[in-house]
Coordinates of C-alpha atoms in Angstrom, one line a residue:
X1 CA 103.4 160.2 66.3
X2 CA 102.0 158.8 63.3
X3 CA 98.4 159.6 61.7
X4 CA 97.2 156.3 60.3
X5 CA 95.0 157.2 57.0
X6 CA 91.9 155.9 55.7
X7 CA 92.6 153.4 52.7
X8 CA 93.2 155.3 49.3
X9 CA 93.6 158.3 51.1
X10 CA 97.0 160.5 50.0
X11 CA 99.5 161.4 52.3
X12 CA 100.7 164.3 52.9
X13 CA 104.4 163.3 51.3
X14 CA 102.9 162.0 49.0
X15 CA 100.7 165.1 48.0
X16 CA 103.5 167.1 48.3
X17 CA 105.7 165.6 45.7
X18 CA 105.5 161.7 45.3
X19 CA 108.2 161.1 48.1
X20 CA 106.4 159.2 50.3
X21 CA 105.7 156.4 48.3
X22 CA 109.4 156.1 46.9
X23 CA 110.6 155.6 50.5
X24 CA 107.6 154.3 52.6
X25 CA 108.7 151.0 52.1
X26 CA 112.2 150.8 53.1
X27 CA 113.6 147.9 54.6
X28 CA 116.5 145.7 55.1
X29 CA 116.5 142.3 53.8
X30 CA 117.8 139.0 55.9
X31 CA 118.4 138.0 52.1
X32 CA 121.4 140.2 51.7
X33 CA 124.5 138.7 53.3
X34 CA 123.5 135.6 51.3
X35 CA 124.1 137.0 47.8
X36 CA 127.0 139.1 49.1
X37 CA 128.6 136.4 50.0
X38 CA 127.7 134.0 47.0
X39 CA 128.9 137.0 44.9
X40 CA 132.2 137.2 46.8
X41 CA 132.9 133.4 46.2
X42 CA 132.7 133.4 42.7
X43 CA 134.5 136.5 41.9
X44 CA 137.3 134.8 44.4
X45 CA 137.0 131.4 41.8
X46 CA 137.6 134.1 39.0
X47 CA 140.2 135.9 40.2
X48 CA 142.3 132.8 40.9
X49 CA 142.0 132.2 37.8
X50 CA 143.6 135.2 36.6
X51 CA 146.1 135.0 38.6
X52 CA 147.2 131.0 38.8
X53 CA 149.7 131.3 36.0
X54 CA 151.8 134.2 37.2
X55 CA 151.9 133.1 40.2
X56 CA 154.0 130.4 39.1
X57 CA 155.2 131.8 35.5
X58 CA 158.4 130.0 35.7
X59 CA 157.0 126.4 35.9
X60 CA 154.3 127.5 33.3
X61 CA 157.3 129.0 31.1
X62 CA 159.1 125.5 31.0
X63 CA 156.2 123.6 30.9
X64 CA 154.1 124.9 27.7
X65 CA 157.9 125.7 26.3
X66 CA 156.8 129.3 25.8
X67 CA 158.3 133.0 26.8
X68 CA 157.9 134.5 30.4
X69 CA 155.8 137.4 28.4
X70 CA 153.4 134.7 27.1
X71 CA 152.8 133.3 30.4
X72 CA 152.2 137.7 31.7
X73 CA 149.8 137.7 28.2
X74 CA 147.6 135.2 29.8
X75 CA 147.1 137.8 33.1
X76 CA 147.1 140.5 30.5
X77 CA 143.9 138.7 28.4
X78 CA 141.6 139.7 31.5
X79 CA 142.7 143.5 31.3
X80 CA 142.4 143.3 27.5
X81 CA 139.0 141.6 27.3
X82 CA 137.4 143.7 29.7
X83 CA 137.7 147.1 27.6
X84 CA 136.0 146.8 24.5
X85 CA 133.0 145.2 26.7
X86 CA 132.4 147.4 29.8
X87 CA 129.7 149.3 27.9
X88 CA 127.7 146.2 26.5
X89 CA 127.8 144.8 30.2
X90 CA 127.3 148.0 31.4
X91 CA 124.0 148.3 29.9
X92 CA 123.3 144.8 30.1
X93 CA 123.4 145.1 34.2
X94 CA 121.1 148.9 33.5
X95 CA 118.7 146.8 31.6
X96 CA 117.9 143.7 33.0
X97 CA 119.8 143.7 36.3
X98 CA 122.1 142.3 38.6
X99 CA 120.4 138.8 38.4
X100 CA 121.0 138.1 34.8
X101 CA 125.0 139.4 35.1
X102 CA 125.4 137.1 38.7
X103 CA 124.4 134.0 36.1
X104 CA 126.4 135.0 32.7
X105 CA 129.4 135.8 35.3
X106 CA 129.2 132.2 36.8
X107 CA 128.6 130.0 34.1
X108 CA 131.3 131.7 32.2
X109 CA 133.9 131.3 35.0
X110 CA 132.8 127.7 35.0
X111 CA 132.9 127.2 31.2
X112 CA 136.2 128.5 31.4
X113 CA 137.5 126.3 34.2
X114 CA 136.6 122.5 31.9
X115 CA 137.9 124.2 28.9
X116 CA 141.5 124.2 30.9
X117 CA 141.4 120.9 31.9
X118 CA 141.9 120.2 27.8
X119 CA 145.4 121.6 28.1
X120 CA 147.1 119.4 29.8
X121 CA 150.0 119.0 27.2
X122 CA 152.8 120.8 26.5
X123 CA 151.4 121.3 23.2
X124 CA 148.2 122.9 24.1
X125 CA 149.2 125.7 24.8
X126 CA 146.4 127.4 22.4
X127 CA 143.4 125.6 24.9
X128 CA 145.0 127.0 27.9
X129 CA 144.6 130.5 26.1
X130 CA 141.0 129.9 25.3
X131 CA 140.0 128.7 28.4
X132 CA 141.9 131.7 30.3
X133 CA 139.8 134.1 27.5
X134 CA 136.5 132.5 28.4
X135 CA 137.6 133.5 32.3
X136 CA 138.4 137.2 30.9
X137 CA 134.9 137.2 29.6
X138 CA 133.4 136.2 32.9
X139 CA 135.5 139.2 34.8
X140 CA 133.7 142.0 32.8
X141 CA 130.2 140.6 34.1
X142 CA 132.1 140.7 37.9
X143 CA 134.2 144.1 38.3
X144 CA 131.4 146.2 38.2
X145 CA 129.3 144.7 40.4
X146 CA 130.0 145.2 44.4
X147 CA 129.2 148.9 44.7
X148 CA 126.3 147.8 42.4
X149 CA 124.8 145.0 45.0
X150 CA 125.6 147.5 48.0
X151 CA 123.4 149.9 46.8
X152 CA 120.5 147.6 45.8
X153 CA 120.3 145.4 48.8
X154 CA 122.0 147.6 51.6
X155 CA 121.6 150.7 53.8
X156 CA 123.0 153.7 53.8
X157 CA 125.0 152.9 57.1
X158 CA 126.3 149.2 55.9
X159 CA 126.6 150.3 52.3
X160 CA 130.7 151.3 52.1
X161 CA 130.9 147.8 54.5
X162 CA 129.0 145.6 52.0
X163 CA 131.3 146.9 49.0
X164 CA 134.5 146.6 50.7
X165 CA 133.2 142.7 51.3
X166 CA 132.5 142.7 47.5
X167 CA 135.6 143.5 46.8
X168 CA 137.2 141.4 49.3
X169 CA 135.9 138.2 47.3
X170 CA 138.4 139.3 44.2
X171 CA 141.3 139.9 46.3
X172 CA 140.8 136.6 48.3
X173 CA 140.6 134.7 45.4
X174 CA 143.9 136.8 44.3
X175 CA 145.8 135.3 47.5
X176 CA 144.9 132.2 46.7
X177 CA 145.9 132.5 43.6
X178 CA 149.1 133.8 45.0
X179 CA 149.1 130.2 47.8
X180 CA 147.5 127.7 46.3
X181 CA 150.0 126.9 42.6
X182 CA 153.0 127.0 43.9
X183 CA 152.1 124.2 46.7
X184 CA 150.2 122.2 44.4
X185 CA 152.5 122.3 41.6
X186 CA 156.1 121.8 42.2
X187 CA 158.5 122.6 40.2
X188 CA 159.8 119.4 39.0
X189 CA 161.7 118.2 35.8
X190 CA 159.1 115.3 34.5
X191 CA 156.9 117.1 32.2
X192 CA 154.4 113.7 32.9
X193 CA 154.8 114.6 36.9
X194 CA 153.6 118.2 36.3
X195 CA 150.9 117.4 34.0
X196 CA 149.5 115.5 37.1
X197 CA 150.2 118.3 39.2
X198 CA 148.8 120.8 37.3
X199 CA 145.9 118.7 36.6
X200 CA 144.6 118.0 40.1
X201 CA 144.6 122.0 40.1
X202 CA 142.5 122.3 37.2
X203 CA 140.1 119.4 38.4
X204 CA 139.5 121.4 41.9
X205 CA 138.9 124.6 40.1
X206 CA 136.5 123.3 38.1
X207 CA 134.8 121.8 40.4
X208 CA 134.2 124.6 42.3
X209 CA 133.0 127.0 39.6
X210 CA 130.8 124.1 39.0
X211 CA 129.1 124.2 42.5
X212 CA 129.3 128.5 42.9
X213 CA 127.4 128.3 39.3
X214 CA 124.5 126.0 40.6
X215 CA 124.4 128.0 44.0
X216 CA 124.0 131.2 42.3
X217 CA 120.8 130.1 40.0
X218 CA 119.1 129.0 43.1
X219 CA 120.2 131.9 45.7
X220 CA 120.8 134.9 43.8
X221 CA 117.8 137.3 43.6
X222 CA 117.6 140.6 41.2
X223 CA 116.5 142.8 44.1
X224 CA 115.0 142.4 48.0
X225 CA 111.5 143.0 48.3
X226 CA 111.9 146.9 49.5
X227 CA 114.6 148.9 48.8
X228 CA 117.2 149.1 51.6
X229 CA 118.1 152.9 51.7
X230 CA 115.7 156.5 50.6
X231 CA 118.2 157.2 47.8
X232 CA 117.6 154.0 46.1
X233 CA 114.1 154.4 47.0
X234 CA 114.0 157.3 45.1
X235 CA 115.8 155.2 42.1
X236 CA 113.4 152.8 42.0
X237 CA 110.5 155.0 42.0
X238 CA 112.2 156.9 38.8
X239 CA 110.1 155.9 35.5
X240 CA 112.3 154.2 33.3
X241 CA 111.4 156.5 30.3
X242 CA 113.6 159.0 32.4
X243 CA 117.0 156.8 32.6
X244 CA 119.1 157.0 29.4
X245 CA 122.5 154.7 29.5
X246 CA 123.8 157.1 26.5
X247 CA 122.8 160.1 28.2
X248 CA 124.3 159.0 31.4
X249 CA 127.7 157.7 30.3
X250 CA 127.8 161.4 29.0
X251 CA 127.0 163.1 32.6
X252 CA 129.5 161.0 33.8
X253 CA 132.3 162.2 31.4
X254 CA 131.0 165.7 31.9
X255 CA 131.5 165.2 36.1
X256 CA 135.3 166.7 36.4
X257 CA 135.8 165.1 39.9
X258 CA 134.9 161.6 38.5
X259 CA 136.9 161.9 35.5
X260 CA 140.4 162.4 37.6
X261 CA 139.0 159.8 40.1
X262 CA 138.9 157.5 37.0
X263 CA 142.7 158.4 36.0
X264 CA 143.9 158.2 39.4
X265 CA 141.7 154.4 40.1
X266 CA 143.5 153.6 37.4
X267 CA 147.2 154.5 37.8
X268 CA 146.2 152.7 41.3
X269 CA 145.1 149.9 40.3
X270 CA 147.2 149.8 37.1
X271 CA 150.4 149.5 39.3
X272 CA 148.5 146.9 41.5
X273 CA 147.9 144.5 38.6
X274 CA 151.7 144.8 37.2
X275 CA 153.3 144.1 40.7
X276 CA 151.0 141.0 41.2
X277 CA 151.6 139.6 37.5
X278 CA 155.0 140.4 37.7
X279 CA 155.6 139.4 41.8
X280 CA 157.5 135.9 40.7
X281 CA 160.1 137.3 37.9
X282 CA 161.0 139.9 41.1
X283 CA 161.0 137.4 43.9
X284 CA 162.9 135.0 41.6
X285 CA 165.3 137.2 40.2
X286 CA 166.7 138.3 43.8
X287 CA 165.9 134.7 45.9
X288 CA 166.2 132.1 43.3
X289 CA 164.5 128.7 44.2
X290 CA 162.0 130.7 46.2
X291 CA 158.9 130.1 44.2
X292 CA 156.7 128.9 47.3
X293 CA 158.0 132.1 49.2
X294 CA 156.8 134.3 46.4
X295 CA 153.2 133.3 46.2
X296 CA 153.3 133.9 50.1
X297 CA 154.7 137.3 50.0
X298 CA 151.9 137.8 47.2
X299 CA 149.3 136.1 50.0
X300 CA 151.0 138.7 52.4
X301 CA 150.0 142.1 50.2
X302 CA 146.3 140.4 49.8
X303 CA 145.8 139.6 53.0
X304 CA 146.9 143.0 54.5
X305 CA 144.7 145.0 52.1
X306 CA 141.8 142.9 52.6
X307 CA 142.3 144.1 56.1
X308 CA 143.2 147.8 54.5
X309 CA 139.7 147.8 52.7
X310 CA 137.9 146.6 55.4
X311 CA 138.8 148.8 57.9
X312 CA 138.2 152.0 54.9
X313 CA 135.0 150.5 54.5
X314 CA 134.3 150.3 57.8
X315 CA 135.7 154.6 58.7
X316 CA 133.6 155.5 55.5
X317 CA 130.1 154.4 57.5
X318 CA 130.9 156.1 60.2
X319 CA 132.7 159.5 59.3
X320 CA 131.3 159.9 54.8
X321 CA 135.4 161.3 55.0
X322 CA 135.3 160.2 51.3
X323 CA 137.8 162.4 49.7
X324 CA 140.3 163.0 53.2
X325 CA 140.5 158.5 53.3
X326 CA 141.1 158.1 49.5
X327 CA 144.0 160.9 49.8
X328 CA 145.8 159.5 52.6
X329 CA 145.7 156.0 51.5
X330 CA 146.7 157.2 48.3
X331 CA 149.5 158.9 49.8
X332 CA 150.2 155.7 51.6
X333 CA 150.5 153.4 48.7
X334 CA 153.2 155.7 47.6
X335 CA 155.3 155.5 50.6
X336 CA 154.8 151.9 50.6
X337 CA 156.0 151.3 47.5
X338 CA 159.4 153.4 47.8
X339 CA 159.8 151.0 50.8
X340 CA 159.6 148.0 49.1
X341 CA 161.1 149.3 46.2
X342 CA 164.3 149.9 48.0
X343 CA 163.9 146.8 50.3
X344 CA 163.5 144.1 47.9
X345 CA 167.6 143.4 47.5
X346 CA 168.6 143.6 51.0
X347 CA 168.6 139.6 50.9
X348 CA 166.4 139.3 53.7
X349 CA 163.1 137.9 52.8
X350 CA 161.2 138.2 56.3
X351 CA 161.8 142.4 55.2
X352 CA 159.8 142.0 51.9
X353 CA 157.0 140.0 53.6
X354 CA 156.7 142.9 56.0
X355 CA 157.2 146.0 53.4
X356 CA 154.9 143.9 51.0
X357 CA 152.3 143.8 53.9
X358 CA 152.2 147.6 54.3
X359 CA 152.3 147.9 51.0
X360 CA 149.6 146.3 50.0
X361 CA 147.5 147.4 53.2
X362 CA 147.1 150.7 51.6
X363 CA 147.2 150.1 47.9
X364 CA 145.0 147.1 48.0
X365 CA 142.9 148.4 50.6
X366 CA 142.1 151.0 48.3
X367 CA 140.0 149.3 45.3
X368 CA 136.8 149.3 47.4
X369 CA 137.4 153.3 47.9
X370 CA 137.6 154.2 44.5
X371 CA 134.0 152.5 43.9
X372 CA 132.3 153.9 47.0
X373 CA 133.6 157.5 46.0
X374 CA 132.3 157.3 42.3
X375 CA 129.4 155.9 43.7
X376 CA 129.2 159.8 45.6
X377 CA 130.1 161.4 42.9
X378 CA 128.0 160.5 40.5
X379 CA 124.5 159.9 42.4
X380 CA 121.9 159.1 40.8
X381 CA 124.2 157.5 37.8
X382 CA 124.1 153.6 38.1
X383 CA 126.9 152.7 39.9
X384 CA 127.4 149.5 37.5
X385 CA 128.4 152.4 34.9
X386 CA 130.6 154.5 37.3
X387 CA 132.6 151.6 38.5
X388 CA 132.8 150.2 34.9
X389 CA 134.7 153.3 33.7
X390 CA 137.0 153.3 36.9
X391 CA 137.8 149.1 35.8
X392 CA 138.4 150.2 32.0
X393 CA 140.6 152.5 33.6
X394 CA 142.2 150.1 35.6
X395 CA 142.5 147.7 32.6
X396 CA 144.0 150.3 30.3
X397 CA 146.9 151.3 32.8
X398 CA 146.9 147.6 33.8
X399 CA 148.4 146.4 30.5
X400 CA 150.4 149.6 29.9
X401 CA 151.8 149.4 33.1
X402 CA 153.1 145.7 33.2
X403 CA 154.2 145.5 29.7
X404 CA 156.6 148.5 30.7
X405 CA 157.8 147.2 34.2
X406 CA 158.4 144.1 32.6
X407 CA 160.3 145.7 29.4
X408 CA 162.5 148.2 31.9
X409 CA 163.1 145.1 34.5
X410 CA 164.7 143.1 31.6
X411 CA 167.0 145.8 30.8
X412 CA 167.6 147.9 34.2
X413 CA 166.3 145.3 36.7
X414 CA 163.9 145.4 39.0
X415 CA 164.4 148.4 41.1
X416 CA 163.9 150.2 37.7
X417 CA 161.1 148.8 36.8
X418 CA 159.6 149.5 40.5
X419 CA 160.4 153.1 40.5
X420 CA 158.4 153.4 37.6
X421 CA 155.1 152.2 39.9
X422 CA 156.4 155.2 42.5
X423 CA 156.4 157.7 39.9
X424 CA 152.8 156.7 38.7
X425 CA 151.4 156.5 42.1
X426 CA 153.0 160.2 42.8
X427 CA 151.1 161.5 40.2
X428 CA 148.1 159.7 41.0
X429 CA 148.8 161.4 44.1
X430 CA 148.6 164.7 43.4
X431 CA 145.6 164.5 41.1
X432 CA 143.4 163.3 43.7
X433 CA 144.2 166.1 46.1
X434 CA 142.2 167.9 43.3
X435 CA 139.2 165.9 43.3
X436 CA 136.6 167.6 45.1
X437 CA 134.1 165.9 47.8
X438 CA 130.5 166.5 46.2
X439 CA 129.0 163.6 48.0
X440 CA 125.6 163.6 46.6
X441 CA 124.3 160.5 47.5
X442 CA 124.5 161.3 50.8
X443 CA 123.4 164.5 50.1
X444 CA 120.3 162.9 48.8
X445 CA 119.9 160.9 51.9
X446 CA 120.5 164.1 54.1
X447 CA 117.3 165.4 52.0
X448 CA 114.8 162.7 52.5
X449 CA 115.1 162.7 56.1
X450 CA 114.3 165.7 56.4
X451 CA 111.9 165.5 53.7
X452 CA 110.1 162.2 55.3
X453 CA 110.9 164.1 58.6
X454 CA 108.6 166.5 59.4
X455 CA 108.8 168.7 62.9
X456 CA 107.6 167.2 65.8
X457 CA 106.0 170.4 66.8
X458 CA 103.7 170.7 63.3
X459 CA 103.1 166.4 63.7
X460 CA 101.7 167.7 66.9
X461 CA 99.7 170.3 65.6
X462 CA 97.8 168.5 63.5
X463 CA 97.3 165.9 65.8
X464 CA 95.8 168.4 68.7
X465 CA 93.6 171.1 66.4
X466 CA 93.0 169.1 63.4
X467 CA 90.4 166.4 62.9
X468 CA 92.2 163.3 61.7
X469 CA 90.6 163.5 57.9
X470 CA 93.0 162.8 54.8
X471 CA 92.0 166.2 53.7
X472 CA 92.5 168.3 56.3
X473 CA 95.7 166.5 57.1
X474 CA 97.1 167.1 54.0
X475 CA 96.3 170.6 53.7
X476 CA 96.9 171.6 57.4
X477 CA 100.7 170.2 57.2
X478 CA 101.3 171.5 53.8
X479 CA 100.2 174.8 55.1
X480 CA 102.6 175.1 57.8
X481 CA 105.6 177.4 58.3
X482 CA 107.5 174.2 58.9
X483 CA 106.8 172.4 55.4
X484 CA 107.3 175.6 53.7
X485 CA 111.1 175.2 55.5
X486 CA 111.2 171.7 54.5

């Protein structure tokens, strides 16, 4: 039962504490899928990118005449760019919102994309670099931006679902990556022939930055008309005198539970990027002439995390089991690397496809975990800042972590080099069992309800001995036992 108050009038939440009008208005917008899935499409375009060369780093190798490490440098450019500007971007997205950072993100990747086509040579190597830089640049306005859109345009019971979709964009654009070279470019001895090839690759990439670019200046809004959820109600209500980016990047690194969150994310997703850079000199080494097979088996650990992740996202909605999923899939990844590790020689390449699968169900499957918890942990910290510091994480171990497998694979091989991911992800392992589960955003939710919530039994008191007057409403509620609970 609802009072409805004269015009002007104060409400009783209102009176109370300035609640009311923070999260009177929320509401779902029909708008939201739309950006979501505009956002996804052009982190997949970017993350193809990233990913295009390794894929096929042999062909690459011969073509542009240059080392198998310069080829890995050209993945590695991504990881390096993104550290020294997270914060800039980070502030940048604080500041002026997710608008602004959805355009620089696209027109960059797309910038990138014609500056490749110039590098059609053998000779131009040095365009190919720029053009793959320009791409880097365009990554650090996209990592930290799907727990970021889930909180601003969805609820509290979609939210975990809408990131793990966010995410799913990147890793989609990563299977391509892994599918789409090697059938496009074979690996053939004219130099004229590949040129072509590689060409018609370019060309459609391009193209479709072009398009996702154009889309994303027409569709992509800074924020839906109400917010979607009371704890980003309460957000948006907040002056912005109050918010300090210094001050918060500071809380952050003060919050023990994020800070091993952040080293574990990225030992993670450190050993995630090295096996996917490094996926083709494996494959190749043990199944020579199997370059086609390789970007499959790299499709096959995309695909299954992409299924991993959604499913997570999906358990998160329902159960907020934050800290008991990322352990076990944590866990997970670990077991499925040992398997792979120690399956990868048997000669029998429908067993990789299927240890790669599991493998990547769990440790892929668990990017869009990582983001969701930091998003708990750190309430009410922008979650553009949070999931920054969990990406320059990523980045730092990234690099670290592929120039190393790569070093001990050309002098111990690869089962060497692999056992080195299994040792990281044990200790990643064990540092998350001490990460504590201090959900306070939905801790903050839990509050407003009840806050927004009153008793039936006082809403029915004031209806029956009160007369309906914004005074008397005000201070008959306020009075009661109940609110005094509240």
């Amino acid at each position: 039962m609802v009072l409805q108050e004269p015009a002007g009038a104060p409400s009783p939440l209102t009176a109370a504490g300035g609640v009311g009008d923070a999260a009177a208005e929320v509401q779902l917008s029909r708008l939201r899928w739309a950006v979501l899935l505009l956002f996804s499409s052009y982190s997949l375009c970017n993350a193809f990118q990233w990913i295009q060369y390794g894929s096929i780093n042999n062909v690459f190798t011969r073509f542009y005449g240059v080392s198998a490490f310069a080829i890995d440098w050209l993945s590695m450019s991504y990881m390096l760019i993104y550290i020294p500007l997270l914060f800039p971007v980070a502030w940048l997205l604080d500041k002026r919102g997710l608008r602004l950072i959805a355009l620089a993100g696209s027109a960059l990747n797309a910038m990138g994309a014609w500056v490749k086509l110039g590098s059609l040579k053998p000779h131009l190597f040095p365009v190919t670099v720029l053009g793959q830089v320009i791409c880097g640049l365009a990554q650090v306005f996209i990592l930290g931006m799907p727990s970021r859109i889930a909180s601003v345009w969805f609820g509290s019971q979609e939210v975990s679902t809408a990131c793990s979709i966010a995410v799913f964009g990147n890793q989609l654009g990563i299977a391509v990556g892994f599918l789409v070279p090697p059938v496009l470019i074979p690996n053939v001895e004219d130099v004229e022939k590949l040129a072509y090839h590689i060409s018609i690759m370019f060309f459609m990439t391009a193209g479709v930055a072009s398009a996702l670019f154009i889309l994303v200046i027409i569709v992509f809004k800074e924020k839906p008309p109400n917010p979607p959820s009371r704890a980003q109600a309460l957000i948006q209500s907040r002056p912005a005198a109050e918010y300090s980016y210094v001050q918060s990047i500071l809380r952050l690194l003060r919050n023990a539970n994020f800070l091993l969150l952040m080293v574990t994310y990225g030992l993670n997703v450190g050993c995630f990027y090295a096996l996917s850079t490094l996926l083709n000199r494996m494959v190749i080494h043990h199944y020579p002439g199997e370059e086609v097979n390789a970007g499959r088996i790299g499709l096959t650990i995309i695909l299954s995390g992409m299924a991993g992740a959604l499913i997570s996202g999906i358990w998160l909605d329902k159960t907020k089991t934050y800290k008991q999923t990322t352990l076990v899939v944590y866990i997970m990844s670990l077991v499925g690397m040992i398997v792979y590790t120690f399956t990868l020689s048997l000669d029998h390449l429908w067993v990789v496809f299927v240890t790669a699968g599991l493998l990547g169900f769990f440790m892929t499957g668990y990017l869009p975990l990582g983001f969701e918890f930091a998003a708990e942990l750190t309430y009410p910290e922008s979650e553009g800042t949070s999931s920054g510091l969990l990406n320059v994480s990523a980045q730092i171990f990234g690099i670290a972590l592929t120039i190393s497998q790569g070093q001990i694979m050309d002098r111990f091989g690869t089962k060497a080099g692999n056992l080195l991911l299994c040792s990281v992800l044990f200790l990643g392992t064990i540092m998350t069992a001490f990460i504590k589960a201090d959900l306070r955003r939905q801790q903050a939710n839990l509050e407003n309800e009840q806050t927004l919530l009153p008793p039936e039994e006082t809403c029915s008191e004031v209806m029956l001995h009160t007369p309906p007057t914004p005074s008397n409403v005000s201070s008959t509620w306020l009075s009661s036992p109940e609110y005094s609970q509240t």
